[in-house]
GROMACS .gro file of C-alpha atoms in nm:
model
  155
    1UNK     CA    1   9.803  18.028  13.910
    2UNK     CA    2   9.853  17.653  13.948
    3UNK     CA    3  10.063  17.643  13.630
    4UNK     CA    4  10.299  17.910  13.769
    5UNK     CA    5  10.350  17.717  14.095
    6UNK     CA    6  10.407  17.395  13.903
    7UNK     CA    7  10.654  17.571  13.671
    8UNK     CA    8  10.846  17.722  13.967
    9UNK     CA    9  10.853  17.382  14.140
   10UNK     CA   10  10.995  17.216  13.827
   11UNK     CA   11  11.263  17.487  13.787
   12UNK     CA   12  11.370  17.456  14.153
   13UNK     CA   13  11.380  17.076  14.121
   14UNK     CA   14  11.598  17.098  13.809
   15UNK     CA   15  11.836  17.344  13.975
   16UNK     CA   16  11.871  17.116  14.279
   17UNK     CA   17  11.926  16.816  14.054
   18UNK     CA   18  12.202  16.994  13.858
   19UNK     CA   19  12.361  17.113  14.183
   20UNK     CA   20  12.357  16.759  14.324
   21UNK     CA   21  12.512  16.617  14.006
   22UNK     CA   22  12.788  16.880  14.016
   23UNK     CA   23  12.874  16.805  14.379
   24UNK     CA   24  12.874  16.432  14.311
   25UNK     CA   25  13.099  16.473  14.004
   26UNK     CA   26  13.345  16.687  14.202
   27UNK     CA   27  13.372  16.434  14.483
   28UNK     CA   28  13.438  16.159  14.227
   29UNK     CA   29  13.728  16.360  14.081
   30UNK     CA   30  13.884  16.403  14.426
   31UNK     CA   31  13.922  16.030  14.495
   32UNK     CA   32  14.289  15.951  14.533
   33UNK     CA   33  14.503  15.663  14.651
   34UNK     CA   34  14.862  15.623  14.763
   35UNK     CA   35  15.074  15.401  14.540
   36UNK     CA   36  15.380  15.253  14.713
   37UNK     CA   37  15.643  15.070  14.510
   38UNK     CA   38  15.844  14.850  14.746
   39UNK     CA   39  16.139  14.617  14.705
   40UNK     CA   40  16.178  14.294  14.905
   41UNK     CA   41  16.514  14.119  14.927
   42UNK     CA   42  16.594  13.838  15.173
   43UNK     CA   43  16.355  13.960  15.443
   44UNK     CA   44  16.425  14.332  15.403
   45UNK     CA   45  16.186  14.590  15.260
   46UNK     CA   46  16.286  14.921  15.103
   47UNK     CA   47  16.087  15.198  14.941
   48UNK     CA   48  16.143  15.256  14.569
   49UNK     CA   49  15.878  15.522  14.513
   50UNK     CA   50  15.558  15.666  14.657
   51UNK     CA   51  15.304  15.866  14.459
   52UNK     CA   52  14.953  16.001  14.488
   53UNK     CA   53  14.727  15.881  14.207
   54UNK     CA   54  14.372  15.963  14.101
   55UNK     CA   55  14.117  15.687  14.128
   56UNK     CA   56  13.993  15.436  14.380
   57UNK     CA   57  14.182  15.191  14.600
   58UNK     CA   58  14.081  14.825  14.623
   59UNK     CA   59  13.872  14.698  14.911
   60UNK     CA   60  14.073  14.579  15.212
   61UNK     CA   61  14.117  14.204  15.230
   62UNK     CA   62  14.199  14.043  15.561
   63UNK     CA   63  14.296  13.681  15.510
   64UNK     CA   64  14.563  13.430  15.607
   65UNK     CA   65  14.864  13.606  15.462
   66UNK     CA   66  15.214  13.641  15.601
   67UNK     CA   67  15.216  14.023  15.608
   68UNK     CA   68  14.974  14.304  15.679
   69UNK     CA   69  14.994  14.675  15.615
   70UNK     CA   70  14.843  14.933  15.847
   71UNK     CA   71  14.784  15.302  15.797
   72UNK     CA   72  14.854  15.480  16.124
   73UNK     CA   73  14.699  15.820  16.195
   74UNK     CA   74  14.874  16.125  16.337
   75UNK     CA   75  14.729  16.015  16.676
   76UNK     CA   76  14.886  15.668  16.652
   77UNK     CA   77  14.558  15.489  16.574
   78UNK     CA   78  14.527  15.223  16.304
   79UNK     CA   79  14.277  15.367  16.055
   80UNK     CA   80  14.313  15.112  15.774
   81UNK     CA   81  14.450  14.760  15.753
   82UNK     CA   82  14.483  14.491  15.490
   83UNK     CA   83  14.679  14.168  15.452
   84UNK     CA   84  14.899  14.051  15.167
   85UNK     CA   85  15.195  13.829  15.083
   86UNK     CA   86  15.437  13.989  14.836
   87UNK     CA   87  15.677  13.696  14.824
   88UNK     CA   88  15.421  13.427  14.745
   89UNK     CA   89  15.378  13.358  14.373
   90UNK     CA   90  15.127  13.107  14.241
   91UNK     CA   91  15.215  12.934  13.915
   92UNK     CA   92  15.017  12.700  13.695
   93UNK     CA   93  15.115  12.530  13.374
   94UNK     CA   94  14.937  12.291  13.145
   95UNK     CA   95  15.136  11.990  13.029
   96UNK     CA   96  15.002  11.669  12.874
   97UNK     CA   97  14.648  11.757  12.982
   98UNK     CA   98  14.762  11.794  13.344
   99UNK     CA   99  14.768  12.120  13.534
  100UNK     CA  100  15.093  12.149  13.727
  101UNK     CA  101  15.234  12.419  13.946
  102UNK     CA  102  15.191  12.557  14.292
  103UNK     CA  103  15.318  12.823  14.525
  104UNK     CA  104  15.672  12.958  14.505
  105UNK     CA  105  15.832  13.172  14.776
  106UNK     CA  106  16.052  13.446  14.632
  107UNK     CA  107  16.371  13.571  14.796
  108UNK     CA  108  16.363  13.893  14.597
  109UNK     CA  109  16.084  14.089  14.428
  110UNK     CA  110  15.934  14.431  14.369
  111UNK     CA  111  15.566  14.483  14.443
  112UNK     CA  112  15.304  14.754  14.481
  113UNK     CA  113  15.082  14.846  14.773
  114UNK     CA  114  14.774  15.057  14.704
  115UNK     CA  115  14.634  15.246  15.004
  116UNK     CA  116  14.355  15.498  15.051
  117UNK     CA  117  14.456  15.863  15.085
  118UNK     CA  118  14.315  15.941  15.428
  119UNK     CA  119  14.335  16.292  15.573
  120UNK     CA  120  14.478  16.188  15.910
  121UNK     CA  121  14.723  15.930  15.770
  122UNK     CA  122  15.074  15.971  15.905
  123UNK     CA  123  15.258  15.653  15.808
  124UNK     CA  124  15.218  15.305  15.661
  125UNK     CA  125  15.374  15.011  15.835
  126UNK     CA  126  15.426  14.656  15.717
  127UNK     CA  127  15.405  14.389  15.984
  128UNK     CA  128  15.502  14.024  15.961
  129UNK     CA  129  15.245  13.798  16.124
  130UNK     CA  130  15.435  13.556  16.347
  131UNK     CA  131  15.173  13.378  16.553
  132UNK     CA  132  14.838  13.206  16.523
  133UNK     CA  133  14.677  13.469  16.747
  134UNK     CA  134  14.765  13.759  16.521
  135UNK     CA  135  15.092  13.857  16.690
  136UNK     CA  136  15.310  14.057  16.456
  137UNK     CA  137  15.637  14.242  16.436
  138UNK     CA  138  15.697  14.562  16.238
  139UNK     CA  139  15.941  14.508  15.952
  140UNK     CA  140  15.900  14.831  15.752
  141UNK     CA  141  15.764  15.181  15.795
  142UNK     CA  142  15.721  15.475  15.558
  143UNK     CA  143  15.580  15.823  15.614
  144UNK     CA  144  15.285  15.891  15.383
  145UNK     CA  145  15.155  16.226  15.507
  146UNK     CA  146  15.375  16.398  15.249
  147UNK     CA  147  15.273  16.193  14.944
  148UNK     CA  148  15.162  16.426  14.667
  149UNK     CA  149  15.312  16.733  14.834
  150UNK     CA  150  15.493  16.980  14.615
  151UNK     CA  151  15.817  17.136  14.726
  152UNK     CA  152  15.831  17.507  14.790
  153UNK     CA  153  16.084  17.680  14.570
  154UNK     CA  154  16.219  18.021  14.664
  155UNK     CA  155  16.379  18.225  14.386
   0.00000   0.00000   0.00000
C-alpha cells in the first residue's frame, strides 16, 4: 500500500514539474521588446522604423545624460523611463604608447532605442534634460501601441 501511494506521489510530482517547465518555457518565448530606429540631425529627431522583436530589453539606466525616453501609458502615466545621449560618441586611440581621444558631440547620427513591450504602452517620448533639477522639454514623440500590429486586408 505504501509503495502505491509513493508511486502516485512521484507521478503527480513529475506531472506538475513538466507543467511548470512548459509554462515557464512559454513565457520565455513571449518576451518582446520595441526596437526604434531614430535619426538625429541638428537638434531634430525623426523616426526611421519601429519593430517588435523577440527577446529581452536591457535594464533601464538613469544617469547624467542629456536625453531621457519615457514610455507613457494609455492613461498618461510614465510606466518606464531611461536616460541616454545619442549624440555623444566616445573615442580612444593609441598612439606612441599614449591613449588619446575623448568625447565628440555629433550633429547628425542614427541610433536605436530598445524599450520593453508593455501592454498599456501608448507612446514613447524623448525629452531633453535642460536643468539641474531634472526639468525637461519634449523633443520627440512616437506612438508605440501599434508596433507589431498587422494590417487587415479585405479582398
